[in-house]
Each structure stands twice: as structure tokens, then as C-alpha cells.
Coordinates of C-alpha atoms and ligand atoms in Angstrom, one line a residue:
M12 CA -27.6 35.4 -4.9
T13 CA -28.5 35.8 -1.2
T14 CA -32.2 35.0 -1.5
R15 CA -34.1 32.0 -2.7
Q16 CA -37.6 31.0 -3.8
I17 CA -38.9 28.2 -1.6
W18 CA -42.2 26.3 -1.1
Q19 CA -43.5 26.5 2.4
L20 CA -46.2 24.4 4.2
E21 CA -48.8 26.9 5.4
S22 CA -51.6 24.4 6.4
R23 CA -52.3 20.7 6.2
P24 CA -53.5 19.9 2.7
E25 CA -57.0 18.4 2.3
G26 CA -57.0 15.6 -0.3
N27 CA -55.0 16.8 -3.3
D28 CA -55.6 20.5 -2.7
F29 CA -52.0 21.5 -2.5
V30 CA -52.5 25.0 -3.8
S31 CA -54.4 26.1 -0.7
A32 CA -51.8 24.7 1.7
I33 CA -48.4 25.3 0.2
R34 CA -47.0 28.7 -0.8
L35 CA -44.0 29.9 -2.8
V36 CA -42.1 32.5 -0.8
E37 CA -38.8 34.4 -1.1
E38 CA -36.3 34.2 1.8
Q39 CA -32.7 34.9 2.7
I40 CA -30.5 31.9 2.3
P41 CA -29.4 30.9 5.8
P42 CA -25.6 30.9 6.4
L43 CA -24.1 27.4 6.0
A44 CA -23.4 25.6 9.3
D45 CA -20.6 23.1 9.7
G46 CA -21.3 20.0 7.5
E47 CA -23.7 21.9 5.2
V48 CA -23.6 22.5 1.5
L49 CA -25.5 24.9 -0.7
V50 CA -26.9 23.2 -3.8
K51 CA -28.1 25.1 -6.9
N52 CA -31.0 22.7 -7.8
I53 CA -31.5 21.6 -11.4
Y54 CA -34.2 19.0 -10.8
L55 CA -36.7 18.3 -8.0
S56 CA -37.9 14.8 -7.5
M57 CA -41.6 14.4 -6.9
D58 CA -42.1 11.6 -4.4
A59 CA -45.5 10.3 -3.2
G60 CA -44.2 9.5 0.3
T61 CA -43.6 13.3 0.9
R62 CA -47.4 13.5 1.2
M63 CA -47.3 11.7 4.5
W64 CA -45.0 14.4 6.1
M65 CA -47.6 17.0 5.2
T66 CA -50.2 15.4 7.4
A67 CA -50.3 15.8 11.2
R68 CA -49.9 12.2 12.0
E69 CA -47.2 11.7 14.7
D70 CA -46.7 7.9 14.1
G71 CA -45.7 8.1 10.5
Y72 CA -42.2 7.0 9.3
N73 CA -41.1 10.6 9.6
P74 CA -42.4 13.3 12.1
P75 CA -44.8 15.7 10.4
L76 CA -43.4 18.8 8.8
P77 CA -44.1 21.7 11.1
L78 CA -46.4 24.4 9.6
G79 CA -44.3 27.3 8.2
S80 CA -41.4 25.0 7.3
P81 CA -40.0 24.4 3.8
I82 CA -41.2 21.3 1.9
T83 CA -38.4 18.8 2.1
G84 CA -37.6 16.6 -0.8
L85 CA -35.0 15.0 -2.9
T86 CA -33.2 17.4 -5.1
M87 CA -30.4 17.3 -7.6
G88 CA -28.0 20.0 -8.5
Y89 CA -24.5 21.4 -8.4
V90 CA -22.7 22.4 -5.2
A91 CA -22.5 26.3 -5.1
A92 CA -20.7 26.4 -1.7
S93 CA -19.5 23.8 0.7
N94 CA -18.8 23.6 4.4
A95 CA -18.7 19.8 4.3
A96 CA -15.7 17.6 3.8
G97 CA -15.7 15.6 0.5
F98 CA -18.0 18.1 -1.4
A99 CA -16.6 20.9 -3.5
E100 CA -18.1 23.6 -5.7
G101 CA -19.3 22.2 -9.0
D102 CA -19.9 18.7 -7.8
L103 CA -23.1 17.1 -9.1
V104 CA -25.1 15.9 -6.0
R105 CA -28.4 14.5 -4.9
G106 CA -29.8 14.7 -1.3
F107 CA -32.7 15.7 0.9
G108 CA -33.0 19.4 0.2
Q109 CA -35.9 21.7 -0.2
W110 CA -38.4 22.4 -2.9
S111 CA -36.5 25.6 -3.9
D112 CA -34.1 26.9 -6.5
Q113 CA -31.3 26.4 -3.9
S114 CA -31.1 23.8 -1.1
V115 CA -29.2 23.9 2.1
V116 CA -28.3 20.3 2.8
H117 CA -26.5 18.7 5.7
A118 CA -24.2 16.3 4.0
E119 CA -24.6 13.5 6.5
L120 CA -28.2 14.1 7.8
G121 CA -29.5 14.9 4.3
G122 CA -28.0 11.8 2.7
L123 CA -25.9 13.9 0.2
F124 CA -24.6 11.7 -2.5
K125 CA -21.9 12.7 -5.1
L126 CA -23.2 11.6 -8.6
D127 CA -21.5 10.4 -11.7
D128 CA -22.1 13.3 -14.2
S129 CA -20.8 11.2 -17.1
V130 CA -24.1 9.1 -17.3
E131 CA -25.9 9.7 -20.6
D132 CA -29.0 11.2 -18.9
I133 CA -28.4 12.6 -15.5
R134 CA -32.1 12.4 -14.7
Q135 CA -31.5 8.7 -14.3
H136 CA -30.1 9.6 -10.9
F137 CA -33.7 10.2 -10.0
G138 CA -34.9 7.2 -12.1
V139 CA -33.2 3.9 -12.5
L140 CA -30.2 4.9 -10.4
G141 CA -32.1 6.8 -7.7
M142 CA -34.2 6.1 -4.6
N143 CA -37.0 4.4 -6.6
G144 CA -34.5 2.0 -8.2
W145 CA -33.0 1.2 -4.8
T146 CA -36.4 0.7 -3.3
A147 CA -37.6 -1.6 -6.1
L148 CA -34.5 -3.7 -6.0
W149 CA -34.4 -4.0 -2.2
G150 CA -38.1 -4.7 -1.9
L151 CA -38.0 -7.5 -4.4
I152 CA -34.8 -9.2 -3.4
E153 CA -34.4 -8.5 0.4
T154 CA -38.0 -8.2 1.4
A155 CA -40.1 -10.3 -1.0
K156 CA -37.2 -12.7 -1.7
I157 CA -38.5 -13.4 -5.2
Q158 CA -37.3 -16.5 -7.1
P159 CA -37.1 -17.2 -10.8
G160 CA -40.4 -18.7 -12.2
E161 CA -42.5 -17.1 -9.4
N162 CA -45.6 -15.0 -10.0
V163 CA -44.9 -11.4 -8.9
L164 CA -47.6 -8.8 -8.7
V165 CA -46.9 -5.0 -8.6
S166 CA -49.4 -2.2 -7.8
A167 CA -49.0 1.4 -9.1
A168 CA -47.1 -0.5 -11.8
A169 CA -46.7 2.3 -14.3
G170 CA -45.4 4.7 -11.7
S171 CA -41.7 5.3 -11.0
T172 CA -41.1 2.7 -8.2
G173 CA -43.6 0.2 -9.6
M174 CA -42.3 0.1 -13.2
L175 CA -38.8 -0.5 -11.9
A176 CA -40.1 -3.3 -9.7
C177 CA -41.9 -4.8 -12.8
Q178 CA -38.7 -4.7 -14.9
I179 CA -36.4 -6.0 -12.2
A180 CA -38.8 -8.9 -11.4
K181 CA -38.8 -9.7 -15.2
I182 CA -35.0 -9.6 -15.4
L183 CA -34.9 -12.0 -12.4
G184 CA -37.0 -14.5 -14.3
C185 CA -40.4 -14.0 -12.8
N186 CA -43.9 -13.9 -14.4
V187 CA -44.8 -10.3 -13.8
Y188 CA -48.4 -8.9 -13.3
G189 CA -49.1 -5.2 -12.9
L190 CA -52.0 -3.2 -11.7
A191 CA -52.4 0.3 -13.1
G192 CA -55.1 2.9 -13.7
G193 CA -56.3 3.1 -17.3
A194 CA -55.9 1.4 -20.7
E195 CA -53.0 3.5 -21.9
K196 CA -50.8 2.5 -18.9
C197 CA -51.8 -1.1 -19.2
R198 CA -51.0 -1.2 -22.9
W199 CA -47.6 0.5 -22.1
L200 CA -46.7 -2.0 -19.4
E201 CA -47.5 -5.0 -21.7
D202 CA -46.0 -3.6 -24.9
E203 CA -43.0 -1.5 -23.7
I204 CA -42.0 -3.3 -20.5
G205 CA -43.2 -6.7 -21.7
I206 CA -44.9 -7.9 -18.5
T207 CA -47.1 -11.0 -18.6
K208 CA -50.3 -9.1 -18.0
A209 CA -51.4 -5.6 -16.9
I210 CA -54.8 -5.1 -15.1
D211 CA -56.7 -1.8 -15.2
Y212 CA -57.8 -1.6 -11.6
K213 CA -60.2 1.2 -12.4
T214 CA -62.4 -0.9 -14.7
A215 CA -61.6 -4.5 -14.1
D216 CA -62.9 -6.9 -11.5
I217 CA -59.5 -7.2 -9.9
G218 CA -60.3 -10.2 -7.8
A219 CA -61.6 -12.2 -10.8
E220 CA -58.6 -11.2 -12.9
L221 CA -56.1 -12.2 -10.2
G222 CA -58.0 -15.4 -9.7
Q223 CA -56.9 -16.4 -13.2
I224 CA -53.2 -16.5 -12.2
Q225 CA -52.2 -20.1 -12.2
D226 CA -50.8 -21.2 -8.8
G227 CA -51.5 -17.8 -7.2
I228 CA -49.3 -14.8 -6.5
N229 CA -46.0 -15.7 -4.8
A230 CA -44.9 -12.2 -4.1
Y231 CA -46.8 -8.9 -4.1
F232 CA -44.9 -5.6 -4.3
D233 CA -47.5 -3.3 -2.8
N234 CA -47.3 0.5 -3.4
V235 CA -51.0 1.1 -2.6
A236 CA -52.7 -1.0 0.1
G237 CA -56.4 -0.2 0.5
P238 CA -59.1 -1.9 -1.6
I239 CA -56.5 -3.4 -4.0
L240 CA -54.8 -5.3 -1.1
D241 CA -58.3 -6.6 -0.2
A242 CA -58.6 -8.1 -3.7
V243 CA -55.0 -9.5 -3.7
L244 CA -55.0 -11.3 -0.3
P245 CA -57.4 -14.2 -1.3
N246 CA -55.3 -14.7 -4.5
M247 CA -51.9 -15.1 -2.8
A248 CA -50.2 -18.5 -3.1
L249 CA -49.4 -20.6 0.0
Y250 CA -46.3 -19.1 1.8
G251 CA -46.6 -15.9 -0.4
R252 CA -44.8 -12.7 0.6
I253 CA -46.1 -9.2 0.6
A254 CA -43.5 -6.4 0.5
L255 CA -45.3 -3.3 1.7
C256 CA -43.7 -0.4 0.0
G257 CA -46.3 2.4 0.2
L258 CA -49.8 3.4 0.9
M259 CA -51.0 5.4 -2.2
A260 CA -54.7 4.7 -1.4
Q261 CA -54.3 6.4 2.0
Y262 CA -51.9 9.4 1.7
S263 CA -54.5 11.9 0.6
G264 CA -56.7 11.2 3.7
D265 CA -55.2 11.3 7.2
G266 CA -53.0 8.3 6.3
R267 CA -55.1 5.8 8.2
A268 CA -57.5 3.1 7.1
R269 CA -59.2 0.1 8.5
G270 CA -57.2 -3.2 8.4
P271 CA -57.3 -5.3 5.3
E272 CA -60.4 -7.3 4.5
H273 CA -59.5 -11.0 4.3
F274 CA -57.0 -10.6 7.1
D275 CA -57.7 -14.3 7.8
Q276 CA -55.9 -15.2 4.5
I277 CA -52.6 -14.2 6.2
L278 CA -53.0 -17.3 8.4
M279 CA -54.8 -19.5 5.9
K280 CA -52.0 -19.0 3.3
R281 CA -49.2 -18.6 5.9
L282 CA -48.3 -15.3 4.3
S283 CA -45.5 -12.9 5.4
V284 CA -46.3 -9.2 5.2
I285 CA -43.2 -7.0 5.7
G286 CA -43.0 -3.2 5.5
F287 CA -39.7 -1.8 4.3
F288 CA -38.4 1.8 4.1
S289 CA -35.4 3.4 2.3
P290 CA -33.5 4.8 5.3
D291 CA -33.0 1.2 6.3
F292 CA -30.9 0.5 3.2
M293 CA -29.4 4.0 2.5
D294 CA -26.0 2.6 3.4
Q295 CA -26.3 0.0 0.6
G296 CA -26.7 2.7 -2.0
E297 CA -23.5 2.2 -3.8
R298 CA -24.0 -1.5 -4.1
L299 CA -27.6 -1.1 -5.3
T300 CA -26.6 1.6 -7.8
A301 CA -23.8 -0.5 -9.2
Q302 CA -26.3 -3.4 -10.0
L303 CA -28.9 -1.0 -11.4
K304 CA -26.2 0.7 -13.6
T305 CA -25.2 -2.6 -15.1
W306 CA -28.8 -3.3 -16.2
L307 CA -29.2 0.3 -17.4
D308 CA -26.1 0.0 -19.5
D309 CA -27.4 -3.3 -20.9
S310 CA -30.7 -1.5 -21.8
K311 CA -32.6 -3.9 -19.6
L312 CA -34.1 -1.1 -17.5
Q313 CA -35.8 2.0 -18.8
M314 CA -37.5 5.0 -17.2
P315 CA -39.7 7.6 -19.0
F316 CA -39.7 11.0 -17.3
D317 CA -42.7 13.1 -16.7
V318 CA -41.1 16.6 -16.6
T319 CA -42.8 19.9 -15.6
E320 CA -40.7 23.0 -16.2
G321 CA -40.4 25.8 -13.6
L322 CA -40.3 26.0 -9.8
E323 CA -43.6 27.9 -9.9
N324 CA -45.3 24.8 -11.4
T325 CA -44.1 22.4 -8.7
L326 CA -47.6 21.8 -7.2
D327 CA -49.0 20.9 -10.6
A328 CA -46.3 18.3 -11.0
Y329 CA -46.8 17.0 -7.5
E330 CA -50.6 16.5 -8.0
R331 CA -49.9 14.2 -11.0
L332 CA -48.8 11.5 -8.7
F333 CA -52.2 11.5 -7.0
T334 CA -54.3 11.8 -10.0
G335 CA -52.3 9.1 -11.8
A336 CA -51.4 11.4 -14.7
N337 CA -47.9 10.1 -14.9
I338 CA -46.1 7.2 -16.6
G339 CA -42.7 7.0 -15.0
K340 CA -40.8 9.5 -12.8
V341 CA -42.3 12.9 -12.1
L342 CA -39.7 15.7 -12.1
V343 CA -39.6 19.4 -11.9
K344 CA -36.9 21.0 -14.1
L345 CA -35.6 24.3 -12.9
Ligands
LIG21 N1 -40.7 2.2 1.2 C1 -39.9 3.1 0.6 O1 -38.8 3.2 1.0 C2 -40.4 3.8 -0.6 C3 -39.5 4.6 -1.4 C4 -40.0 5.2 -2.6 C5 -41.4 5.1 -2.9 N2 -42.2 4.4 -2.0 C6 -43.6 4.3 -2.3 O2 -43.8 3.9 -3.6 C7 -45.1 4.3 -4.1 C8 -45.0 5.0 -5.4 O3 -44.3 6.2 -5.2 P1 -43.7 7.0 -6.4 O4 -43.1 8.2 -5.8 O5 -42.8 6.1 -7.3 O6 -44.9 7.5 -7.3 P2 -45.5 6.9 -8.7 O7 -45.7 5.5 -8.6 O8 -44.6 7.4 -9.8 O9 -46.9 7.7 -8.8 C9 -47.9 7.3 -8.0 C10 -48.9 6.4 -8.7 O10 -49.8 5.9 -7.8 C11 -51.0 5.6 -8.4 N3 -52.1 5.9 -7.5 C12 -52.4 7.2 -7.1 N4 -53.5 7.1 -6.2 C13 -53.9 5.8 -6.2 C14 -54.9 5.1 -5.5 N5 -55.8 5.7 -4.7 N6 -55.0 3.7 -5.7 C15 -54.1 3.1 -6.5 N7 -53.1 3.7 -7.2 C16 -53.0 5.0 -7.0 C17 -51.1 6.4 -9.7 O11 -51.1 5.5 -10.8 P3 -52.5 4.9 -11.4 O12 -52.9 5.7 -12.5 O13 -52.1 3.5 -11.7 O14 -53.5 5.0 -10.3 C18 -49.7 7.2 -9.7 O15 -49.1 7.2 -11.0 C19 -45.7 5.2 -3.0 O16 -46.6 4.5 -2.1 C20 -44.4 5.6 -2.2 O17 -44.7 5.9 -0.9 C21 -41.7 3.8 -0.9

């Protein structure tokens, strides 16, 4: 096939209105340059952070996607043609491709990664063994430096990154508290994952609930920021650490918000607040995957998948991250 279907950014989305801003078009597949690989995609990973690239902000962690360009995202599939050393037709790979049935990926710049196709469920390369797993593990150990017996709080706890953070903190001997939207998610976190307590941030008085945690929160894995962070800060323990992973509360606006209320608590409690971002630990992927695989094989980690079928339904799948419709990893199956 010489053409492909591809999602293209036509305008900057307002809120969660992706349909008005992103269009599915057909185009010729560009010829492969040196170092590039053509991947026939089988799964697209829906990642909340992609929302930031759709805005015009110049000081984000990636430059904004120019209007008219394809939507970039993590994809998984089989190599259809290769101009890159180390990749051959038929290899199962994951990398930063395009929301399309076929991705052109530069092996080095697109972080192309050859995958083990013998794992029981290859979707785990986007779940436990993928970027969300790496992020959860790195954020807890290297950034928040959690210790056994500590109180660890996770926001967006029933989402892909958050639920892995909850499970890993539990494996590492912590008391785990999760914030999630809705009774079903909270029940699931307590019953299926076995965390100490889940708090429904949409209905609970979060500050009062967090105030019940004996000795305060030692480490906060924050996927959200915004008003939830405002409620967390006064409930941190002395010398607590906040690993700032993401900004769910801000992505659908212009990505900016006022600073946290209770900023003073950072001084009063001698807190550390550290942002961390996956490109900084991409070179550690093999080590992180090996650790996560051990826990997956021992059934200590699980990941439910929220799968939408068909490239044409990608925007419906993407919206689920922002309406909170998902438990676990949101994928599009092609
Ligand atoms: N730093 C890094 O390298 C890195 C890497 C990967 C992901 N991340 C970050 O991790 C976070 C989660 O991303 P993900 O892709 O794994 O998505 P996800 O957690 O699977 O889905 C997003 C979840 O966020 C919650 N949410 C949506 N809007 C919210 C709001 N206004 N306030 C509070 N919660 C809200 C929703 O759950 P509820 O029903 O609970 O609201 C939703 O399920 C994002 O902030 C992302 O940028 C960072």
C-alpha cells in the first residue's frame, strides 16, 4: 500500500473538543529516509501528555505540533520496511509514530524499541512494560525516593500511570492512598489493587479525608496538580516529597494555572517538589522493563485495557482520558 490514513491537527482544540480540531486524511506514505522504518500499526497508545503538544504553548516539555502536521504518539506494530540498522521486516516494535494505520519512525529520534513478542499479552508493552510502567517506577524510586512503611498518595490513581504507581508502591511496602473520580474506580482500587484507601475526589472533602492519614503523606505521586494539589499540600508530612508527573487538571485549558494555594507549606514542611519526564530516563528502559517484567510474571502487577476498535474511532478513545471514562490503559486497536 502506498497511501495511509492519518490524523492531522487542523486547529488548536478547545477543551475536549477534539472532533473540531483533528481530521482523518489520506496521504501518500513518504519514502523512507536513512534510519527510518515503516511500521504497520496494530495498537495506538492514548497518552494524556499528547494533549499538551496540541496547544500553542512554546514553553511546554515539547514544542507545539505545527498545524497541519500528523498527531504524534506511541504506536506498536510490525516493521513493514526498514532503512535502519537493527530492525528487520516482521519485528514487533514500539516507538513515537503517528496516529495512523502506518507510521514512519526514525529509529533513533523516535525511540524505536524492539519488543518481546513472546509475552502472553503484547498489549502489556503499552501497559506494565511500557512508558506508563517506566514512569511509575522511576517517579516512585528515583524522584519520590519512597521507603517501606511510608504513606504514599497517588492522583489519577485508576488511570494507566496512576494504577501502576499504586501497585508498585504497595509492592515496595508502602501504605498506599489513591485519589480517583467516582465510586466504581475507588471500589476497584481498594478491592482489586488492595490499596489502603481510595478517595473519590469528585464527592469527598479531600482535605478532610487526607487529614485522617496518620503522620501525613510522605510521598505524593502527582498526575494532576490543580485543586487536588491545593488539598494535598497541607497534609504532607515533614520532609515529604512530591514527584510531579503530570498536569491533568490543566491540559484541556491553555496548560497554565496559578501557583498552588498553600505554597507556604513547602517551606513549613520542608518539602521537595520535583518534576520528572520520560525522555530523561529513556536510556534506562531495558533495566526498568526487566524489573517490571519480573513483577508481571509473579502476578504482582496488573493492567486492565480500555480498548476502542478502529482508527476512525481514535478521537472517542482519546476523549476518555479527559472525561475519566477509563480504568487502566486506553488503546486503539487497528
Ligand atoms: N512525566 C512523564 O514522563 C509522564 C509519562 C506518562 C504519563 N504522564 C502523566 O501521567 C498522567 C496520567 O496519564 P495517562 O496517560 O496514564 O492517563 P490515565 O491516567 O490513564 O487517564 C487520565 C486520568 O486522569 C483523570 N483526570 C482527567 N481529568 C482530570 C482532572 N481535571 N482532575 C483530576 N483527574 C483528572 C481521569 O480519571 P478520574 O476519573 O480519576 O478523574 C483519567 O482517567 C498525565 O498527567 C500524564 O501527562 C507523565
